[in-house]
Short mmCIF file of C-alpha atoms and ligand atoms in Angstrom, two decimals:
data_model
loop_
_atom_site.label_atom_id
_atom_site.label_comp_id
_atom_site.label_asym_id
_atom_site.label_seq_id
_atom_site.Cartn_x
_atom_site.Cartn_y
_atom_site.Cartn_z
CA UNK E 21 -31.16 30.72 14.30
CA UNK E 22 -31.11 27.87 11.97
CA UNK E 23 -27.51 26.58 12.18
CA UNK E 24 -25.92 24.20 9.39
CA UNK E 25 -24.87 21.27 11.04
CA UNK E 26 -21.08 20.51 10.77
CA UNK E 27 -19.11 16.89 11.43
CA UNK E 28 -15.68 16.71 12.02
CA UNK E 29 -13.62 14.66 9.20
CA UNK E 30 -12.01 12.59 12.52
CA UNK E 31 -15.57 11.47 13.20
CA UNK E 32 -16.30 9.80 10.07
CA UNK E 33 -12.11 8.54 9.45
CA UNK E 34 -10.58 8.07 6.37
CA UNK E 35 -12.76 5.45 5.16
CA UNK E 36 -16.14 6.21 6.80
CA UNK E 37 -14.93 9.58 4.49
CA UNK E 38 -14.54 8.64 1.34
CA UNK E 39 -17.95 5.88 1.71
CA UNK E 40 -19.97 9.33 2.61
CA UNK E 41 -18.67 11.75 -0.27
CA UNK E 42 -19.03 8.58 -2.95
CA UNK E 43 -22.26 7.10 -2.22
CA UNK E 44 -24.23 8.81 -5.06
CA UNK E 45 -21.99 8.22 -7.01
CA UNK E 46 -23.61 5.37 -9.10
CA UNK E 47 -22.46 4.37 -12.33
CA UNK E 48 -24.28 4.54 -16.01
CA UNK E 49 -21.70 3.52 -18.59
CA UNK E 50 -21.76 -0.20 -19.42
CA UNK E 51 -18.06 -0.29 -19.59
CA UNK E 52 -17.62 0.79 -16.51
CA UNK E 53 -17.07 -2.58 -14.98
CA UNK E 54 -15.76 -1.63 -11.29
CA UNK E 55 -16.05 2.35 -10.05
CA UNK E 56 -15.45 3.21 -6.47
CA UNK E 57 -14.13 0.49 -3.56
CA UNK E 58 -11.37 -1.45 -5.21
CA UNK E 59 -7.59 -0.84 -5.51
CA UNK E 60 -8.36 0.85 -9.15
CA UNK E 61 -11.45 1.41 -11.64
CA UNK E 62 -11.65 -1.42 -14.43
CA UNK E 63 -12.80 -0.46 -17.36
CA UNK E 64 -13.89 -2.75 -20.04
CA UNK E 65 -11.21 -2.74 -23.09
CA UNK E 66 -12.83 -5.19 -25.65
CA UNK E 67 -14.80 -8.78 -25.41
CA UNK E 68 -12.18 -10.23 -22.99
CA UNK E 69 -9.76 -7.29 -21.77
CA UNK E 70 -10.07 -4.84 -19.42
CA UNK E 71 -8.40 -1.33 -18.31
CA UNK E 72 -7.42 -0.58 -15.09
CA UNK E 73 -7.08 3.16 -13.66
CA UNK E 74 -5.89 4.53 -10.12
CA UNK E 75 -4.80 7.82 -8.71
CA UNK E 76 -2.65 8.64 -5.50
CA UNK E 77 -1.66 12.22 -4.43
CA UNK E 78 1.56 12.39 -2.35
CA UNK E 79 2.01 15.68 -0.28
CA UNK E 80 5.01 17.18 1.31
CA UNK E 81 4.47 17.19 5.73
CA UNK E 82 1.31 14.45 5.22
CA UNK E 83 3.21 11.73 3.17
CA UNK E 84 6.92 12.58 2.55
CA UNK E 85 9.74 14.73 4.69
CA UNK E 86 11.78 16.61 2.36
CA UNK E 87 14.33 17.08 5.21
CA UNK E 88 15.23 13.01 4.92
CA UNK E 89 13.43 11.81 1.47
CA UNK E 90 15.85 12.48 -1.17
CA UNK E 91 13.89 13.35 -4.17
CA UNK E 92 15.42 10.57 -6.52
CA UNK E 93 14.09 8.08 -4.16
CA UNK E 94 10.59 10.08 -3.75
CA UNK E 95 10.10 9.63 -7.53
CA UNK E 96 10.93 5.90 -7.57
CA UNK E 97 8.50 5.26 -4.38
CA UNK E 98 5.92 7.40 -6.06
CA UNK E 99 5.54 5.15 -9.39
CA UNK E 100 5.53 2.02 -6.94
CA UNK E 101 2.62 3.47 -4.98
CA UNK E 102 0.95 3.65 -8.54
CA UNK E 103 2.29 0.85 -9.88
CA UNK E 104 1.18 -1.15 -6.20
CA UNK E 105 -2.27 -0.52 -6.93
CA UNK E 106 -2.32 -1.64 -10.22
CA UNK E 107 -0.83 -4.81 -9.54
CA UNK E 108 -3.44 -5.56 -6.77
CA UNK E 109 -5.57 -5.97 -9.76
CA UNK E 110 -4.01 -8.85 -10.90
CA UNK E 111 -3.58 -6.44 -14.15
CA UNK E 112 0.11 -5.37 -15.73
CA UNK E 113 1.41 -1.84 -14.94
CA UNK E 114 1.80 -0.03 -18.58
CA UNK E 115 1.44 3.94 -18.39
CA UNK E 116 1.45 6.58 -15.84
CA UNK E 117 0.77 9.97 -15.66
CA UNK E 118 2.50 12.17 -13.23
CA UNK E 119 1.46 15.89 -11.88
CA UNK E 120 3.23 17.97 -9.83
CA UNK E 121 2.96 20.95 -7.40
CA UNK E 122 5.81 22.88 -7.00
CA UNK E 123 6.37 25.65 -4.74
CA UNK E 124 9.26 28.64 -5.37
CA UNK E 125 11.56 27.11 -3.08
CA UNK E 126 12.09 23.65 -4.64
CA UNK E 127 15.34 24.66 -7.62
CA UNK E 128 14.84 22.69 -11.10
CA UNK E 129 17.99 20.17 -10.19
CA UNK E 130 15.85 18.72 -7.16
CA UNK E 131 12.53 18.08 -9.63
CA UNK E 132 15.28 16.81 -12.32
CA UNK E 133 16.25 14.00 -9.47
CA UNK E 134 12.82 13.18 -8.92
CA UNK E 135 11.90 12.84 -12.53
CA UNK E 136 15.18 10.45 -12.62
CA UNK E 137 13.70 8.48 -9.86
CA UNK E 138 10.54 8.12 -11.88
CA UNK E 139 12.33 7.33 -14.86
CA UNK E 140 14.28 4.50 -13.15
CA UNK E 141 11.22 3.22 -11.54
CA UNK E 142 9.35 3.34 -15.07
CA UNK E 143 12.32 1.64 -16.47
CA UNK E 144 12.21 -1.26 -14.11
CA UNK E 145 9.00 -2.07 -14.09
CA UNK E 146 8.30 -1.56 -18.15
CA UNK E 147 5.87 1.64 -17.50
CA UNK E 148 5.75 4.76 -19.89
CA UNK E 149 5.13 7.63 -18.79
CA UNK E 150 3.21 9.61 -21.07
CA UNK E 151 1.93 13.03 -19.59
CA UNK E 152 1.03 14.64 -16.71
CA UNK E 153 0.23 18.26 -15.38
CA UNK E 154 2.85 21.24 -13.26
CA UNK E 155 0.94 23.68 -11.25
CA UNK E 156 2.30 26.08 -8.45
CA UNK E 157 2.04 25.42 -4.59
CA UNK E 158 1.82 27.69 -1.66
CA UNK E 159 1.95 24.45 0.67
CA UNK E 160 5.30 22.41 -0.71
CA UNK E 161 5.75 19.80 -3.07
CA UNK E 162 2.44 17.81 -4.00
CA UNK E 163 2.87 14.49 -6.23
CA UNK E 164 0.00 13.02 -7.92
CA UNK E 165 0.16 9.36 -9.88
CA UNK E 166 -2.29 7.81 -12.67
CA UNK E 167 -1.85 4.60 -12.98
CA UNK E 168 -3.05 2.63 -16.00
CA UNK E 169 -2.89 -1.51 -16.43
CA UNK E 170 -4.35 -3.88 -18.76
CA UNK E 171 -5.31 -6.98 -17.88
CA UNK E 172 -7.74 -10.16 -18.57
CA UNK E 173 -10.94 -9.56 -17.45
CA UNK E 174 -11.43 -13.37 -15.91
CA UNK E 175 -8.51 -12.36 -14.63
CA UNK E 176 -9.01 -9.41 -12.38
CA UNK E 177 -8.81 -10.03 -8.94
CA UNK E 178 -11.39 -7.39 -6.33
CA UNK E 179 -11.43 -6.82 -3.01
CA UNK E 180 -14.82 -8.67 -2.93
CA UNK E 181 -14.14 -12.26 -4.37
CA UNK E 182 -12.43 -13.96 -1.31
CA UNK E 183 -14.35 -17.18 -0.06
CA UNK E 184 -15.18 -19.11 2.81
CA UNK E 185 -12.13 -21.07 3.79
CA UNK E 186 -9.76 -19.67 1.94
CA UNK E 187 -5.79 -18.94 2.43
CA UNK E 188 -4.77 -15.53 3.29
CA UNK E 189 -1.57 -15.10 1.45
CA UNK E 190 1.21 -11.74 2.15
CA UNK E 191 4.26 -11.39 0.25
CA UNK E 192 7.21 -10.31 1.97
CA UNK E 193 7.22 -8.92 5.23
CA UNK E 194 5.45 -6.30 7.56
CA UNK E 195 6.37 -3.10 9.42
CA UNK E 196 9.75 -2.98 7.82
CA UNK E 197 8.75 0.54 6.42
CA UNK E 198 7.03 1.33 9.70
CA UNK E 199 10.01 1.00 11.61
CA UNK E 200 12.46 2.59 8.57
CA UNK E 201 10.24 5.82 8.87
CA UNK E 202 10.34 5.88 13.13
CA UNK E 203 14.02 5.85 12.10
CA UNK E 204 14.20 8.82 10.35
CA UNK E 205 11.98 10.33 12.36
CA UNK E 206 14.22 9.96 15.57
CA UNK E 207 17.36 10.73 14.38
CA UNK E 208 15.65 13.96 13.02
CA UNK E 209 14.91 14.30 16.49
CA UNK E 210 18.39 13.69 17.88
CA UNK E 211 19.89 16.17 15.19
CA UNK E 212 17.76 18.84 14.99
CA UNK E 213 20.60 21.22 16.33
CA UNK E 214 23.96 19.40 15.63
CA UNK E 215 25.81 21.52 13.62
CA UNK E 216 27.25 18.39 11.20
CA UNK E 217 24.67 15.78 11.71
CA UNK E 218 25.68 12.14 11.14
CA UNK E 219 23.00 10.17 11.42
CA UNK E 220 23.34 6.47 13.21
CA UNK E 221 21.57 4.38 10.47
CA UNK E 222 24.55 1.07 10.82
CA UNK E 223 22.28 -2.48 11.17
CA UNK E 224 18.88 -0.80 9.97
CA UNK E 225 19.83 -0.18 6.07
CA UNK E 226 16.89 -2.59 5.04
CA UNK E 227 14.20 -0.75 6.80
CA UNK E 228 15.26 2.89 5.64
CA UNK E 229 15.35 0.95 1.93
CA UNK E 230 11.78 -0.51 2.48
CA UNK E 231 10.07 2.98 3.89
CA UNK E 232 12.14 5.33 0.63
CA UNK E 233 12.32 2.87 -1.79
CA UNK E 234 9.66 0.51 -1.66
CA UNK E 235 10.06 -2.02 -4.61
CA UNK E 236 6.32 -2.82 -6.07
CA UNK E 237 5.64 -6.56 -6.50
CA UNK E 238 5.33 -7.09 -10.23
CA UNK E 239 7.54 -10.47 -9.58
CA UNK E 240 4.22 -11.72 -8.14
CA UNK E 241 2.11 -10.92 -10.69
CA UNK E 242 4.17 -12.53 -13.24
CA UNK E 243 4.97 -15.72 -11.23
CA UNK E 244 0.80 -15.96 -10.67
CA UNK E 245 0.37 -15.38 -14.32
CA UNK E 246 3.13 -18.26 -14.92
CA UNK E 247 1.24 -20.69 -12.50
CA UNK E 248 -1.75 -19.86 -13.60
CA UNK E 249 -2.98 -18.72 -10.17
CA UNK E 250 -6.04 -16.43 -10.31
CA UNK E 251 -6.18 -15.73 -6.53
CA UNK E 252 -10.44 -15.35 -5.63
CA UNK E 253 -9.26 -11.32 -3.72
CA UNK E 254 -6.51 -9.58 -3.95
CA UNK E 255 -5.48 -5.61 -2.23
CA UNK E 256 -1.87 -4.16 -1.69
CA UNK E 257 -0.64 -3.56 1.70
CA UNK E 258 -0.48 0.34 2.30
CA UNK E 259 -1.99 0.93 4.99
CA UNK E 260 -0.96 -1.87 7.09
CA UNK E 261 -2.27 -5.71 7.33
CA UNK E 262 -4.73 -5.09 10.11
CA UNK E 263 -6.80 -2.15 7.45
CA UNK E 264 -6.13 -4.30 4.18
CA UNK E 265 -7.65 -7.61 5.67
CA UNK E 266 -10.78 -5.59 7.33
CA UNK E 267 -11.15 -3.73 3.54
CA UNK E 268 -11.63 -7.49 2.30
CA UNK E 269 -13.50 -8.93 4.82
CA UNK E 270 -15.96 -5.66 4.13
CA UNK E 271 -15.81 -6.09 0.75
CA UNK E 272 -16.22 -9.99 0.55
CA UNK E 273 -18.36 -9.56 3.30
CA UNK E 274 -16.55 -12.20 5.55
CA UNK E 275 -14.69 -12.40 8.60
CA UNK E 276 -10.66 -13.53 9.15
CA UNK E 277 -8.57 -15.48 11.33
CA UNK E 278 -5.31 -14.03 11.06
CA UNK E 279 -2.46 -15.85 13.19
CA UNK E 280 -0.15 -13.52 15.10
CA UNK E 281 2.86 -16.11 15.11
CA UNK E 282 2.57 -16.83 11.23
CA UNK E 283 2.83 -12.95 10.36
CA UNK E 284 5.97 -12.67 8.92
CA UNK E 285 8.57 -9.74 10.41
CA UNK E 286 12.02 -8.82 9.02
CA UNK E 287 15.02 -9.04 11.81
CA UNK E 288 15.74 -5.77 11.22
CA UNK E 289 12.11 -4.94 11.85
CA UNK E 290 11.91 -6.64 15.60
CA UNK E 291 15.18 -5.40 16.20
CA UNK E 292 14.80 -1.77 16.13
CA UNK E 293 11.15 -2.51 17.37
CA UNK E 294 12.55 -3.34 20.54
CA UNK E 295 15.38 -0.38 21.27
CA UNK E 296 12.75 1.85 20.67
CA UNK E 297 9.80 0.03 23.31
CA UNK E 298 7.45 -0.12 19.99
CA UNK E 299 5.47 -3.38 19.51
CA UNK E 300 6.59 -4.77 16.81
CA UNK E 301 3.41 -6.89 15.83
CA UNK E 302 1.37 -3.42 15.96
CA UNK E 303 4.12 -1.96 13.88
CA UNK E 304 3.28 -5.16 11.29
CA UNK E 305 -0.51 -4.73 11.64
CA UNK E 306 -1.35 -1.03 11.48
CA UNK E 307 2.67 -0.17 10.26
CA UNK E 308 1.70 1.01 6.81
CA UNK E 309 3.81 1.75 3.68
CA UNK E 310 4.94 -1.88 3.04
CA UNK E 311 3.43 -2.44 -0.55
CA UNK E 312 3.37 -5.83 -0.71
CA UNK E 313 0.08 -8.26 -1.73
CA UNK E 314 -2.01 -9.90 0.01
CA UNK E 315 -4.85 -11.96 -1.69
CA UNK E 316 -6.77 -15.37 -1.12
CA UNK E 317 -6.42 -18.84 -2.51
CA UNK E 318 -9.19 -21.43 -1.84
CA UNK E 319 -7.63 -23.76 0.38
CA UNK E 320 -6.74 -26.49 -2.07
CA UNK E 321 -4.61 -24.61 -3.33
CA UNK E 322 -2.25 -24.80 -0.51
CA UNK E 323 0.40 -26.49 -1.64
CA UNK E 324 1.29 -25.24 -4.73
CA UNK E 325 1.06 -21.35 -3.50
CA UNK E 326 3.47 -22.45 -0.31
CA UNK E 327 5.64 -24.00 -3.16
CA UNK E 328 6.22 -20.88 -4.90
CA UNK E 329 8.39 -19.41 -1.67
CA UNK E 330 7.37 -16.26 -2.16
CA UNK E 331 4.38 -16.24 0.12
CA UNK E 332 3.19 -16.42 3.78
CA UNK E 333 0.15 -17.80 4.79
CA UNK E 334 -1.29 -16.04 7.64
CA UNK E 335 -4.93 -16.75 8.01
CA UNK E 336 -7.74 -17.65 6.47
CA UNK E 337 -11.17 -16.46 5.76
CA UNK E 338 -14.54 -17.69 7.83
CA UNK E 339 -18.10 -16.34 7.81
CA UNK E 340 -19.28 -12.83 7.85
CA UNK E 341 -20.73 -12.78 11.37
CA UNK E 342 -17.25 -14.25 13.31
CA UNK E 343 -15.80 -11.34 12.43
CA UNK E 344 -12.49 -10.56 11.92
CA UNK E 345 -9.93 -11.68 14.67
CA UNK E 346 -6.03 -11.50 15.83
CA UNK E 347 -5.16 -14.95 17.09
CA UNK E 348 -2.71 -14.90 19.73
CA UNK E 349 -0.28 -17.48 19.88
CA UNK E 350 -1.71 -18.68 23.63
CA UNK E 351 -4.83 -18.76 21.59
CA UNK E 352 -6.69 -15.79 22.88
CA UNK E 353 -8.88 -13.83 20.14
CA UNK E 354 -8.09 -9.83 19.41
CA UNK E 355 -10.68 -8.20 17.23
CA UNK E 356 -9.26 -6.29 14.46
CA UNK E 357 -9.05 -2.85 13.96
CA UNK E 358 -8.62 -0.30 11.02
CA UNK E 359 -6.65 3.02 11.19
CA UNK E 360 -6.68 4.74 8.13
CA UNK E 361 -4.93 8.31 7.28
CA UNK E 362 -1.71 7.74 8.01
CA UNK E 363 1.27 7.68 6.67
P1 LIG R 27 -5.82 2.69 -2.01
O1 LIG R 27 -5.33 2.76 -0.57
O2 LIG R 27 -5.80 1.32 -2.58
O3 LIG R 27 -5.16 3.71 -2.91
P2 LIG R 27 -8.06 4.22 -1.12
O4 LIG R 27 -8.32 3.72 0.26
O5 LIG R 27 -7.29 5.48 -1.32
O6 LIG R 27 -7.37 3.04 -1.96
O7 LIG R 27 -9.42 4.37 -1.89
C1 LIG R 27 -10.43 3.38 -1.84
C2 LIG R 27 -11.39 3.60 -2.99
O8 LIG R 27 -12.04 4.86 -2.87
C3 LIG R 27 -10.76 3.58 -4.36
O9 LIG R 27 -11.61 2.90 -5.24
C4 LIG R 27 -10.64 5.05 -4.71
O10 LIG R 27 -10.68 5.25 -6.10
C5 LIG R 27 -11.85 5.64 -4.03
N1 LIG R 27 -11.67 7.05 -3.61
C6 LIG R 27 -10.81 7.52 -2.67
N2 LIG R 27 -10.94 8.84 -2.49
C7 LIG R 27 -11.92 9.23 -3.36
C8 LIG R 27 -12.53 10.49 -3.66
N3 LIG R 27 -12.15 11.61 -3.04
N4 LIG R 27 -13.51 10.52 -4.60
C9 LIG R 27 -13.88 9.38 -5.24
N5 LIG R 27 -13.37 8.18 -5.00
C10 LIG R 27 -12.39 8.09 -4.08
MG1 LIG R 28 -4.43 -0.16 -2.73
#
């Protein structure tokens, strides 16, 4: 019998996925400037401007636990996983478009909290949003986000400029959502059948902040714009530092040197790392959820990124066939890995 051959999705990953169901798909309008592979599409918006266009689809059980998320703070995090994206373009957040799947069991005064979360986000960052779609759902709440920016086109940063030598750059710090999430997760755990749960959250308020109410980096963008920094790559942290530097180095086709001791961790962060026996320098590599920036400066441009303060150098970028490596602090080399569909 002449079976159909089938692969398992885990064989292939998350990004092995995506490379398989998009290679034909090769593009024939000549203002199409970047399809698949970056953080969004840019689209070419006049002689010297440029439109840039992302989508992210949030689902209830995968990304978001309605049991702990309250839905205000849903919406907000939802416009900064847009907004994220957008901003790893070097390009300024304008409009977004929001769709929804709502299932029978959700009342109207839960969407009307998330919809204030979006609004406050939108607010904040100086996005409109201007349409979207409402379907029903059989499987729980499903969020999706379109994300439009405008920016320079010399000005775009991809995933594929960085160059040999340069500065790795992260803002903020790493894990913090990681650890906010394992959190929520274990006092879940612990409650599950206390009849008045109170939750023990005292000394960790930070970390549940970062994980439900991650703040996206616009502040960046504008203080680069201000400098006039272009950085040569740029990608936003979501899926943890380890995945985002390995998504440059593929796309720049380069290796890294990232140093463990220089990755910067929140207090908070190595604290709770350590009641709960979790690493917390594999919670800041392969942690996730952090939405913060990374991109590359060439080298010489050292001193006036570390003069900014808002930045953490971590590594730096060498040639394609090194690799890309962990650098232990007693100087022992730990090749880096990518994880992909998680949270
Ligand atoms: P990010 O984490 O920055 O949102 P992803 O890893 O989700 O980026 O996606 C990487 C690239 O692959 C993006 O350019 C995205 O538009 C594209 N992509 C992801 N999933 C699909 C899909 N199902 N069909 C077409 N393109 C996709
Ligand atoms: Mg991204």
């Amino acid at each position: 019998m002449n079976q159909k051959k089938r692969t398992e999705i885990a064989e292939l990953g998350e990004f092995g996925l995506i490379d398989e169901l998009t290679k034909g798909a090769t593009t024939s309008n000549k203002r199409t400037l970047c399809g698949v592979g970056d953080d969004a599409a840019v689209i070419a918006a006049g002689r010297d401007d440029a439109t840039v266009v992302t989508t992210d689809t949030m689902l209830e059980g995968i990304d978001f636990d309605l049991t702990y998320f309250p839905l205000k703070h849903l919406g907000y995090k939802a416009v900064t996983v847009g907004v994220s994206d957008v901003l790893a373009m070097n390009a300024q957040p304008e409009q977004i478009m929001i769709s929804i799947g709502v299932s029978s069991k959700i009342p109207v005064e839960a969407l009307q909290d998330l919809y204030e979360g979006i609004n406050f986000a939108c607010n904040e960052l100086g996005v409109d949003l201007v349409g979207g779609d409402t379907t029903a759902s059989m499987t729980g709440l499903v969020i999706n986000i379109t994300t439009i920016g405008r920016a320079k086109r010399k000005a775009i940063t991809y995933r594929s400029g960085a160059q040999f030598n340069d500065l790795i750059c992260i803002t903020g710090n790493m894990g913090a959502a990681y650890m906010g999430l394992q959190l929520l997760e274990r006092e879940k755990r612990v409650l599950r059948d206390v009849e008045n749960p109170e939750p023990q959250f005292t000394g960790y308020e930070y970390l549940l902040q970062r994980y439900l109410k991650p703040r996206a980096r616009k502040d960046i963008i504008d203080v680069l714009a201000e400098e006039k920094i272009v950085p040569t790559s740029m990608i936003d942290v979501s899926d943890g530092l380890a995945s985002e530097v390995l998504q440059i180095c593929k796309a720049s086709k380069c290796g890294a040197r990232i140093y463990l001791d220089r990755i910067p961790i929140a207090k908070q962060t190595s604290a709770l790392a350590e009641e709960m026996h979790i690493d917390p320098v594999v919670a800041a590599l392969n942690g996730g959820n952090d939405y913060e920036l990374m991109f590359t400066v060439p080298l010489s441009m050292q001193e006036q990124v570390m003069r900014l303060g808002l930045v953490d150098i971590v590594g730096h970028i060498t040639r394609e066939s090194t690799g890309a490596y962990l650098v232990t602090p007693d100087g022992s080399d730990i090749m880096l890995r990518a994880q992909g569909f998680k949270e």
